[in-house]
C-alpha positions as a Markdown table, in Angstrom:
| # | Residue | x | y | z |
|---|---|---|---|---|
| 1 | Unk | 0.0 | 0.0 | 0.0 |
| 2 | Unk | 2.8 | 2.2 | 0.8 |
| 3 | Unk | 4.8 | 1.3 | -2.2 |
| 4 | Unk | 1.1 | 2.6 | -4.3 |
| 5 | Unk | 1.3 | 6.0 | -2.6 |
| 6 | Unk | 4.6 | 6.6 | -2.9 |
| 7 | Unk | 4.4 | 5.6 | -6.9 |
| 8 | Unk | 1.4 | 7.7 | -7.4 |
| 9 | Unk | 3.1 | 10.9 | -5.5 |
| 10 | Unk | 6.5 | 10.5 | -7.6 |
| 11 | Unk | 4.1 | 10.2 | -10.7 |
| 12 | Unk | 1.9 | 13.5 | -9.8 |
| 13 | Unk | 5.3 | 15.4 | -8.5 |
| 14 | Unk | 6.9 | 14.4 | -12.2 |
| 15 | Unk | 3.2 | 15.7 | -13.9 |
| 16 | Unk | 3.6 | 18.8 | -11.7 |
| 17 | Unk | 7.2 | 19.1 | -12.8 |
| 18 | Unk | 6.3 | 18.8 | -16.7 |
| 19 | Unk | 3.6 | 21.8 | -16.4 |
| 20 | Unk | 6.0 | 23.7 | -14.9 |
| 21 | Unk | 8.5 | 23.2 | -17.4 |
| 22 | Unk | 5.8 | 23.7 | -20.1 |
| 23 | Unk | 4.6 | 27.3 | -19.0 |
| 24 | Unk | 7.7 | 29.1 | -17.9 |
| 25 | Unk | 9.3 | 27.7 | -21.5 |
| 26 | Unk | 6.2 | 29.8 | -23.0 |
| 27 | Unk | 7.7 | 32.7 | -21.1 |
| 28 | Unk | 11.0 | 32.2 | -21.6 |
| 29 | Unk | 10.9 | 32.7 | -25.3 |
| 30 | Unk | 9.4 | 35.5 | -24.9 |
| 31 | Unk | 12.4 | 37.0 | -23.0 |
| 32 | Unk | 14.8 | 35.3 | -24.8 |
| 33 | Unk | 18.4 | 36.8 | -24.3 |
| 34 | Unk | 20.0 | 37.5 | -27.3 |
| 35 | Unk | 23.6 | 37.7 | -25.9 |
| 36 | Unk | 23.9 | 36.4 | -22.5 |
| 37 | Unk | 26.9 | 38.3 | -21.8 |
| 38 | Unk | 25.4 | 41.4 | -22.1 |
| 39 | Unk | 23.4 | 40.9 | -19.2 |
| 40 | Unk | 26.0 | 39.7 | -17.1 |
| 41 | Unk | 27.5 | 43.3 | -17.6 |
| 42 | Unk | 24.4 | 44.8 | -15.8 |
| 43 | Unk | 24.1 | 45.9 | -12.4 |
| 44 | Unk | 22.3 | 43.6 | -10.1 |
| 45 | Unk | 18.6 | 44.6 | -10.2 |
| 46 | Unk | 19.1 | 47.1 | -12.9 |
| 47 | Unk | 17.3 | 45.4 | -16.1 |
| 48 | Unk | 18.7 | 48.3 | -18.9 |
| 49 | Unk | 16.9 | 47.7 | -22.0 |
| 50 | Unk | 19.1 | 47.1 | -24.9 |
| 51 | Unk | 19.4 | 50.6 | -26.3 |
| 52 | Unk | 20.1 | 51.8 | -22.6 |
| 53 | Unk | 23.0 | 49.4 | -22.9 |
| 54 | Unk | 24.2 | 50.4 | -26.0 |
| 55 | Unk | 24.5 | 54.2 | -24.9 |
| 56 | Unk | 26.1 | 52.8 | -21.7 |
| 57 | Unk | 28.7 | 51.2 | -24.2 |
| 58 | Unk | 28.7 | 54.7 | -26.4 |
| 59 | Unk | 30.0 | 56.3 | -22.8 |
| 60 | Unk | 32.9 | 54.0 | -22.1 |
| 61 | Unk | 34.0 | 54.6 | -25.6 |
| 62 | Unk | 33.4 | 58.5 | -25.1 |
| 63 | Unk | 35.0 | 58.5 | -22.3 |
| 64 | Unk | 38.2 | 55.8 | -22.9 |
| 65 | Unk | 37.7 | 53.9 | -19.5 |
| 66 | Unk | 34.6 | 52.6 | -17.1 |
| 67 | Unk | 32.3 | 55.1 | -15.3 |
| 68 | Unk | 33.3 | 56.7 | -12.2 |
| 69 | Unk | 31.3 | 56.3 | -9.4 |
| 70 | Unk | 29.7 | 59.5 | -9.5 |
| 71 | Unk | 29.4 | 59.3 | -13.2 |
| 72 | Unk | 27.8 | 56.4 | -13.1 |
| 73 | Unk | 24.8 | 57.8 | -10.0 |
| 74 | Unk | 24.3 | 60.5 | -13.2 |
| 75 | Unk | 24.0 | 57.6 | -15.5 |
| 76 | Unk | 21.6 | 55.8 | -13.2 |
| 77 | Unk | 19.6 | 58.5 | -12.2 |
| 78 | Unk | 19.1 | 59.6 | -15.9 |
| 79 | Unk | 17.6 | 55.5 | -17.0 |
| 80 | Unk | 15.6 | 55.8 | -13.9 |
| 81 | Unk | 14.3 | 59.2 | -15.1 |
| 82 | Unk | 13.2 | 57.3 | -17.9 |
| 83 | Unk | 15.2 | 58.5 | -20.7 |
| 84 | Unk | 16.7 | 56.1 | -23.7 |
| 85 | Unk | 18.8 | 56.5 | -26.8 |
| 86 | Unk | 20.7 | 59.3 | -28.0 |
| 87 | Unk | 18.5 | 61.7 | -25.1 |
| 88 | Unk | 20.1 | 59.2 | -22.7 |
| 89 | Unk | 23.9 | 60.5 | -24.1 |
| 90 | Unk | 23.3 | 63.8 | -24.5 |
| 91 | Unk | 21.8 | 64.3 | -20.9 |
| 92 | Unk | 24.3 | 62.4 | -19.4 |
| 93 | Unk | 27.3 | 64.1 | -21.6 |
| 94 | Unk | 25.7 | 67.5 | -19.7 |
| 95 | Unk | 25.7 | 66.8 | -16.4 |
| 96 | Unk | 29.1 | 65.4 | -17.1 |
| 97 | Unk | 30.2 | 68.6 | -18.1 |
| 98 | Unk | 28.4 | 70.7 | -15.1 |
| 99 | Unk | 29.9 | 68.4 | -12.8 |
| 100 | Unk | 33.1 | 69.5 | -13.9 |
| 101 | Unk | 32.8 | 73.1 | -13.9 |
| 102 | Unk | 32.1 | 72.6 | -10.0 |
């Protein structure tokens, strides 16, 4: 009798298991990573959108090294403020430049 309940709960944990696997493949093809080692790049947390990371790339070529850590609170501040693209740049290339006048 035991062996019958211990047979049928393996068999309903396995079912349980295949749904599983069924509905988050669904969703993972919908987020599918295109290059995995872009996201490894990102802070923890911060989910940039790929044009956000391609302007984050456009600034380390701009300026010939990594952020700095206050350069990269402006950088942050500015994708949290919502902007994207070329906006993203040209507001973060700004406050760049006011931050060095002070």
């Amino acid at each position: 009798m035991e062996v019958i309940f211990t047979v049928i709960g393996v068999v309903s944990l396995f079912a349980i298991l295949v749904i599983m696997f069924i509905l988050g493949y669904e969703e993972a093809l919908k987020t599918k990573v295109e290059d995995p080692f872009v996201y490894e790049a990102f802070l923890v947390g911060e989910g940039w959108d790929k044009d956000v990371f391609e302007e984050y790339e456009k600034i380390i070529d701009i300026l010939g090294r990594e952020p700095y850590d206050e350069e990269m609170r402006i950088f942050l501040d500015l994708v949290e403020e919502g902007y994207h693209g070329d906006v993203l740049l040209q507001k973060f290339l700004e406050r760049i430049k006011k931050n060095q006048h002070h």
